[in-house]
Amino acid sequence: MKPNHHKRKDTRENLDLKSQFKKVDTGIKNGVFIFSGPLSVEQFATKIQKPVSEILKYFFIKGRMMNLNTILSEEEIGELCLEYNYDFEKRVEVNETNLLANIKVEDDAKSLKPRPPVVTIMGHVDHGKTTLLDYIRKTQVASGEAGGITQHIGAYQIEHDKKKITFIDTPGHAAFTEMRARGANITDIVVLVVAADDGIKPQTEEAIDHAKAAGVPIVVFINKMDKPNVKPDHVMSQLSEKGLTSEEWGGTTITLKGSALKGQGVPKLLEAILTIAEMNEYKANPSRLAMGVVIESNMDKGFGPVATVLIKNGTLTKGDFIIVGSAYGRIRAMFDENSKEVLIAYPSQPVKITGLSETPSAGEYFVVSTNERDIKEIAKKIKVHNTSMSYNNDVSLDNEEGIKRFNIILKTDVHGSLEAIKNMLGKTDIKGTKLSLIRTAVGGISESDIQLAKASNAIIIGFNVKPVRAIKDLADNQKVQILFFNIIYKLNEDIEKMLLGTLDPVLVEKEMGEAIVQQLWRHSAIGVIAGCLVQSGEISRNDNARLLRDGVVIFNTKVGSLKRLKEVVNKVATGIECGITLENFNDLKVGDIVQAYRIIETKQGA
């Protein structure tokens, strides 16, 4: 690393963003009707020089009532072209609104250099994907996750045999289908994890479909071979039926057996990945300004909008001007997966970046340019376009007779969870009910959320977010119901039960007290002690506890020790200062909120 590299004259190849714009001239050319998107009846009639009345009559005869302003779908445009004996062709028009997804660059072969392979871990829930990454990275991600299920994508770079490999961990639950698809589309190699004692499941089949659609090599890791009653041959037979016949059985799919928990077979897996990478010669041009894709994003109390990005081509440096969808800015800082600051990031490297104007969505493309004015102009037009699309797609607030309507405000910790839950709720179909998402956003539950819920008679759903005491009190006063979840399939089950009106008695949280962290001390024997002021209720030893940072749940644990004036106490009441430690957690910051709670049995919504 060269600390002053970013201050020297930048010799990287710059991309003129506006040179990528491509205009499509709609009309008839050599008997072919060229178009780039939907057209109104009047626009189409003008393009083919036919009376509007003739077009309207054509559809009227077929039982479709239209007017000159009716927008024709692509299918209807094709239907009309065939009626008038024209071939038709849709071409992509590249403008500000779709520029980032359609950028084309051609690199000289001499400028291409080998890059690390990007590997995506896929498979069914609880088949051991995160455990496999744990062993590879020598960390314990799974132990800190709700229900042991990965809730959003993480990216990590490791080194094996002095060669780097980038891993992307995609969630295995069915609701995260879109995230898995995005993972496959940015990957070079897919590792499909299948439990030897469980075999292929629906989410395994979806993962196979995504990997095949992406056209990338698939390596199968048959996991949990250390458990009793394993059936590896049965798994291999199932894989063969899906077109993944093992080399051991005369096919072409690399299939390895092992135990992610114990590390059995993992070295062979890494060797197989590097062999495939060597055969495919993955390359990129590090001598140009970077471009790539957002893997995950969130709002950080200290840094503001933060995005984890994967560099597909070029080199990213601190200080670069970047555009990510409607977000833009100058990169203030970059961090690797271990939170270590880096100044330069290369192809296939995942880094967290700060300095953006807003939080981008996972899956959005980014590009770096030296022209800050172009970046701001394009980002502004993307934002206007997105706002217009959002407005046009707003759910109607009509009241259909006999339909019971449920309005939902959804707040989540990260964009990946937001997209997955929106997709899942969008597929919820209970006869006689209508579920409407009237607001969806990343971040803590705010006063404006409570006000909107009150005005629209909505329920607020918080996924890995919790309101501070003042917001909770406001919700109680306004009689606004807030439901909290940290496991997506439980959210799905409870929402369906709510629509059906069949919620059973469940275990729910009773909030006991809330304290704000005012100062910190580090003790060599017991870790970090937080000097706190209890703002409401009371905090007791051994209460369940969560740590909130800017309204987002950072960690779930228990209250460890509790002291008042150096004396160990059992509980501390409102208005009292005290020292608190949290079990298995030391990464506290001044301003954090400690919420104490207990689990009781009640009826949902009571």
CSV table of C-alpha atoms in Angstrom, one decimal, residues 305-573:
chain,number,residue,atom,x,y,z
A,305,PRO,CA,-24.5,6.2,4.2
A,306,VAL,CA,-22.2,3.2,3.9
A,307,ALA,CA,-22.1,0.8,1.0
A,308,THR,CA,-20.2,-2.5,0.5
A,309,VAL,CA,-19.2,-2.6,-3.1
A,310,LEU,CA,-17.5,-5.2,-5.3
A,311,ILE,CA,-15.0,-3.9,-7.9
A,312,LYS,CA,-15.6,-5.6,-11.2
A,313,ASN,CA,-13.1,-3.6,-13.2
A,314,GLY,CA,-10.6,-0.8,-12.6
A,315,THR,CA,-9.1,0.5,-9.4
A,316,LEU,CA,-10.9,2.4,-6.6
A,317,THR,CA,-9.1,4.9,-4.5
A,318,LYS,CA,-9.9,7.2,-1.6
A,319,GLY,CA,-11.0,10.6,-3.0
A,320,ASP,CA,-12.6,9.2,-6.1
A,321,PHE,CA,-15.8,10.8,-7.4
A,322,ILE,CA,-18.4,8.0,-7.6
A,323,ILE,CA,-22.0,7.6,-8.7
A,324,VAL,CA,-24.2,4.7,-7.4
A,325,GLY,CA,-27.7,5.0,-8.8
A,326,SER,CA,-29.1,8.3,-7.5
A,327,ALA,CA,-26.3,8.4,-4.8
A,328,TYR,CA,-23.1,10.2,-5.5
A,329,GLY,CA,-20.1,11.7,-3.7
A,330,ARG,CA,-16.4,11.7,-3.1
A,331,ILE,CA,-15.1,8.6,-1.2
A,332,ARG,CA,-14.0,9.8,2.2
A,333,ALA,CA,-12.9,6.4,3.5
A,334,MET,CA,-12.7,2.7,2.5
A,335,PHE,CA,-12.5,-0.3,4.7
A,336,ASP,CA,-11.9,-4.0,4.2
A,337,GLU,CA,-14.0,-6.8,5.8
A,338,ASN,CA,-12.0,-6.5,9.0
A,339,SER,CA,-12.8,-2.7,9.3
A,340,LYS,CA,-9.2,-1.9,8.4
A,341,GLU,CA,-8.9,1.3,6.3
A,342,VAL,CA,-7.5,0.9,2.8
A,343,LEU,CA,-6.6,3.6,0.3
A,344,ILE,CA,-6.6,1.5,-2.9
A,345,ALA,CA,-8.9,-1.4,-3.9
A,346,TYR,CA,-8.4,-3.6,-6.9
A,347,PRO,CA,-10.6,-5.8,-9.2
A,348,SER,CA,-12.6,-8.4,-7.3
A,349,GLN,CA,-12.0,-6.7,-4.0
A,350,PRO,CA,-15.0,-5.9,-1.7
A,351,VAL,CA,-14.7,-2.7,0.3
A,352,LYS,CA,-17.0,-0.6,2.4
A,353,ILE,CA,-17.1,3.1,1.3
A,354,THR,CA,-18.3,6.3,2.9
A,355,GLY,CA,-19.0,9.7,1.5
A,356,LEU,CA,-22.2,9.1,-0.5
A,357,SER,CA,-25.1,11.5,-0.6
A,358,GLU,CA,-27.6,8.8,0.3
A,359,THR,CA,-27.9,5.1,0.9
A,360,PRO,CA,-27.8,3.2,-2.4
A,361,SER,CA,-29.8,0.0,-3.0
A,362,ALA,CA,-28.1,-3.4,-3.0
A,363,GLY,CA,-27.5,-4.6,-6.6
A,364,GLU,CA,-27.1,-1.1,-8.1
A,365,TYR,CA,-24.1,-0.5,-10.3
A,366,PHE,CA,-21.4,2.1,-9.6
A,367,VAL,CA,-18.9,3.9,-11.7
A,368,VAL,CA,-16.1,6.4,-11.0
A,369,SER,CA,-15.4,9.5,-13.2
A,370,THR,CA,-13.2,12.5,-12.9
A,371,ASN,CA,-16.1,14.7,-14.1
A,372,GLU,CA,-17.9,15.6,-10.9
A,373,ARG,CA,-20.4,17.9,-12.7
A,374,ASP,CA,-21.6,15.0,-14.9
A,375,ILE,CA,-21.9,12.7,-11.9
A,376,LYS,CA,-24.1,15.1,-10.1
A,377,GLU,CA,-26.3,15.8,-13.1
A,378,ILE,CA,-26.8,12.1,-13.9
A,379,ALA,CA,-27.5,11.2,-10.3
A,380,LYS,CA,-30.1,14.0,-10.1
A,381,LYS,CA,-31.9,12.8,-13.2
A,382,ILE,CA,-31.9,9.2,-11.9
A,383,LYS,CA,-33.4,10.4,-8.6
A,384,VAL,CA,-36.1,12.3,-10.4
A,385,HIS,CA,-36.9,9.2,-12.5
A,386,ASN,CA,-36.9,6.9,-9.5
A,387,THR,CA,-39.2,9.3,-7.6
A,388,SER,CA,-41.6,9.5,-10.5
A,389,MET,CA,-41.6,5.7,-10.8
A,390,SER,CA,-42.2,5.3,-7.1
A,391,TYR,CA,-45.1,7.8,-7.2
A,392,ASN,CA,-46.7,6.0,-10.2
A,393,ASN,CA,-46.4,2.7,-8.4
A,394,ASP,CA,-47.9,3.9,-5.1
A,395,VAL,CA,-50.6,1.6,-3.8
A,396,SER,CA,-54.1,2.9,-4.2
A,397,LEU,CA,-55.9,3.7,-1.0
A,398,ASP,CA,-59.3,2.6,-2.3
A,399,ASN,CA,-61.7,0.6,-0.1
A,400,GLU,CA,-63.1,-2.4,-2.0
A,401,GLU,CA,-66.3,-3.7,-0.6
A,402,GLY,CA,-65.8,-6.9,1.4
A,403,ILE,CA,-62.0,-6.5,1.4
A,404,LYS,CA,-60.2,-6.2,4.7
A,405,ARG,CA,-57.3,-3.9,4.2
A,406,PHE,CA,-54.0,-4.0,6.1
A,407,ASN,CA,-51.6,-1.0,5.7
A,408,ILE,CA,-48.0,-1.7,6.5
A,409,ILE,CA,-45.0,0.5,7.2
A,410,LEU,CA,-41.8,-1.5,6.9
A,411,LYS,CA,-38.4,-0.4,8.4
A,412,THR,CA,-35.3,-2.7,8.2
A,413,ASP,CA,-31.6,-2.5,9.1
A,414,VAL,CA,-30.3,-3.0,5.6
A,415,HIS,CA,-31.5,-2.8,1.9
A,416,GLY,CA,-31.0,-6.5,1.3
A,417,SER,CA,-33.6,-7.4,4.0
A,418,LEU,CA,-35.9,-4.6,2.8
A,419,GLU,CA,-36.0,-6.0,-0.8
A,420,ALA,CA,-36.5,-9.6,0.3
A,421,ILE,CA,-39.3,-8.7,2.7
A,422,LYS,CA,-41.0,-6.5,0.1
A,423,ASN,CA,-40.8,-9.3,-2.4
A,424,MET,CA,-42.2,-11.8,0.1
A,425,LEU,CA,-45.1,-9.6,1.3
A,426,GLY,CA,-45.9,-8.8,-2.3
A,427,LYS,CA,-46.6,-12.5,-2.9
A,428,THR,CA,-48.9,-12.8,0.2
A,429,ASP,CA,-52.4,-13.7,-1.1
A,430,ILE,CA,-55.1,-14.3,1.5
A,431,LYS,CA,-58.6,-14.3,0.2
A,432,GLY,CA,-60.7,-11.3,1.4
A,433,THR,CA,-57.6,-9.3,2.5
A,434,LYS,CA,-55.4,-6.7,0.8
A,435,LEU,CA,-52.0,-5.9,2.2
A,436,SER,CA,-50.5,-2.5,1.2
A,437,LEU,CA,-46.9,-1.3,1.8
A,438,ILE,CA,-47.4,2.4,2.2
A,439,ARG,CA,-43.8,3.1,3.3
A,440,THR,CA,-40.6,1.0,3.1
A,441,ALA,CA,-37.2,2.3,4.2
A,442,VAL,CA,-33.9,1.4,5.8
A,443,GLY,CA,-33.2,2.9,9.3
A,444,GLY,CA,-34.8,3.2,12.7
A,445,ILE,CA,-38.5,3.8,13.4
A,446,SER,CA,-39.0,7.6,13.5
A,447,GLU,CA,-41.7,10.0,14.6
A,448,SER,CA,-42.8,10.5,11.0
A,449,ASP,CA,-43.4,6.7,10.8
A,450,ILE,CA,-45.7,6.9,13.8
A,451,GLN,CA,-47.6,9.9,12.4
A,452,LEU,CA,-48.1,8.2,9.0
A,453,ALA,CA,-49.2,5.0,10.7
A,454,LYS,CA,-51.7,6.9,12.8
A,455,ALA,CA,-53.1,8.8,9.8
A,456,SER,CA,-53.4,5.7,7.6
A,457,ASN,CA,-54.3,3.1,10.3
A,458,ALA,CA,-51.2,1.2,9.5
A,459,ILE,CA,-49.1,-1.4,11.4
A,460,ILE,CA,-45.3,-0.8,11.6
A,461,ILE,CA,-43.0,-3.7,11.1
A,462,GLY,CA,-39.5,-3.4,12.3
A,463,PHE,CA,-36.9,-6.0,11.1
A,464,ASN,CA,-33.7,-5.8,13.1
A,465,VAL,CA,-34.7,-2.2,14.2
A,466,LYS,CA,-36.2,-1.0,17.5
A,467,PRO,CA,-37.5,2.4,18.5
A,468,VAL,CA,-36.0,4.4,21.3
A,469,ARG,CA,-38.2,5.0,24.4
A,470,ALA,CA,-39.5,8.4,23.2
A,471,ILE,CA,-40.7,6.9,19.9
A,472,LYS,CA,-42.2,3.8,21.7
A,473,ASP,CA,-44.1,6.1,24.1
A,474,LEU,CA,-45.4,8.1,21.1
A,475,ALA,CA,-46.6,4.9,19.4
A,476,ASP,CA,-48.3,3.8,22.7
A,477,ASN,CA,-50.0,7.2,23.0
A,478,GLN,CA,-51.2,7.2,19.4
A,479,LYS,CA,-52.2,3.5,19.7
A,480,VAL,CA,-49.9,2.6,16.8
A,481,GLN,CA,-49.0,-1.1,16.8
A,482,ILE,CA,-45.4,-2.0,16.1
A,483,LEU,CA,-44.3,-5.6,15.4
A,484,PHE,CA,-40.7,-6.6,15.7
A,485,PHE,CA,-38.9,-9.5,13.9
A,486,ASN,CA,-35.3,-10.7,13.4
A,487,ILE,CA,-36.0,-13.9,11.4
A,488,ILE,CA,-37.7,-13.5,8.1
A,489,TYR,CA,-39.7,-16.7,7.9
A,490,LYS,CA,-41.2,-15.9,11.3
A,491,LEU,CA,-42.3,-12.5,9.9
A,492,ASN,CA,-43.9,-14.2,7.0
A,493,GLU,CA,-45.7,-16.7,9.2
A,494,ASP,CA,-47.1,-14.1,11.6
A,495,ILE,CA,-48.2,-11.7,8.8
A,496,GLU,CA,-50.2,-14.5,7.2
A,497,LYS,CA,-51.7,-15.4,10.5
A,498,MET,CA,-52.6,-11.8,11.1
A,499,LEU,CA,-54.4,-11.7,7.8
A,500,LEU,CA,-56.2,-14.9,8.6
A,501,GLY,CA,-57.0,-13.6,12.1
A,502,THR,CA,-55.6,-16.8,13.7
A,503,LEU,CA,-52.6,-15.6,15.7
A,504,ASP,CA,-52.0,-18.0,18.6
A,505,PRO,CA,-50.6,-16.9,21.9
A,506,VAL,CA,-46.9,-16.2,21.4
A,507,LEU,CA,-43.8,-15.3,23.4
A,508,VAL,CA,-43.3,-11.5,23.1
A,509,GLU,CA,-41.0,-8.9,24.6
A,510,LYS,CA,-41.8,-6.8,27.6
A,511,GLU,CA,-39.5,-3.8,27.7
A,512,MET,CA,-38.1,-3.2,31.2
A,513,GLY,CA,-35.9,-0.1,30.8
A,514,GLU,CA,-33.7,1.9,28.7
A,515,ALA,CA,-30.3,3.5,29.3
A,516,ILE,CA,-28.0,5.8,27.3
A,517,VAL,CA,-24.2,5.2,27.2
A,518,GLN,CA,-22.4,8.4,28.4
A,519,GLN,CA,-18.8,7.2,28.8
A,520,LEU,CA,-16.7,4.0,28.5
A,521,TRP,CA,-14.0,2.3,30.5
A,522,ARG,CA,-12.0,-0.7,29.6
A,523,HIS,CA,-11.3,-3.2,32.3
A,524,SER,CA,-8.6,-5.9,31.7
A,525,ALA,CA,-10.7,-8.6,33.4
A,526,ILE,CA,-14.3,-7.9,32.4
A,527,GLY,CA,-14.0,-5.9,29.2
A,528,VAL,CA,-15.7,-2.6,28.4
A,529,ILE,CA,-17.8,-1.0,31.1
A,530,ALA,CA,-20.4,1.5,29.9
A,531,GLY,CA,-21.2,4.4,32.1
A,532,CYS,CA,-24.9,4.9,31.6
A,533,LEU,CA,-27.9,7.0,32.7
A,534,VAL,CA,-31.2,5.0,33.0
A,535,GLN,CA,-33.7,7.1,31.1
A,536,SER,CA,-36.8,5.1,31.6
A,537,GLY,CA,-38.0,2.0,33.5
A,538,GLU,CA,-35.4,0.0,35.3
A,539,ILE,CA,-32.4,-2.2,34.3
A,540,SER,CA,-31.9,-5.5,36.1
A,541,ARG,CA,-29.0,-7.9,36.1
A,542,ASN,CA,-29.5,-10.8,33.7
A,543,ASP,CA,-32.3,-9.1,31.8
A,544,ASN,CA,-32.2,-9.7,28.1
A,545,ALA,CA,-30.6,-6.7,26.4
A,546,ARG,CA,-30.2,-5.2,23.0
A,547,LEU,CA,-27.8,-2.5,21.9
A,548,LEU,CA,-29.3,0.2,19.6
A,549,ARG,CA,-27.2,2.5,17.5
A,550,ASP,CA,-29.3,5.1,15.6
A,551,GLY,CA,-32.4,3.0,16.0
A,552,VAL,CA,-30.8,-0.1,14.5
A,553,VAL,CA,-30.2,-3.3,16.5
A,554,ILE,CA,-26.4,-3.9,16.7
A,555,PHE,CA,-26.3,-6.9,19.1
A,556,ASN,CA,-28.7,-9.0,21.2
A,557,THR,CA,-27.3,-10.3,24.5
A,558,LYS,CA,-27.9,-10.1,28.3
A,559,VAL,CA,-27.0,-7.6,30.9
A,560,GLY,CA,-23.8,-8.8,32.5
A,561,SER,CA,-22.7,-6.9,35.6
A,562,LEU,CA,-24.5,-3.9,37.0
A,563,LYS,CA,-22.8,-1.4,39.4
A,564,ARG,CA,-23.8,1.7,41.2
A,565,LEU,CA,-21.0,3.7,42.8
A,566,LYS,CA,-18.7,0.7,42.6
A,567,GLU,CA,-21.2,-1.5,44.4
A,568,VAL,CA,-22.8,-4.5,42.6
A,569,VAL,CA,-26.5,-4.0,42.5
A,570,ASN,CA,-29.5,-6.1,41.2
A,571,LYS,CA,-31.3,-3.3,39.5
A,572,VAL,CA,-31.1,0.5,38.7
A,573,ALA,CA,-34.1,2.8,38.4
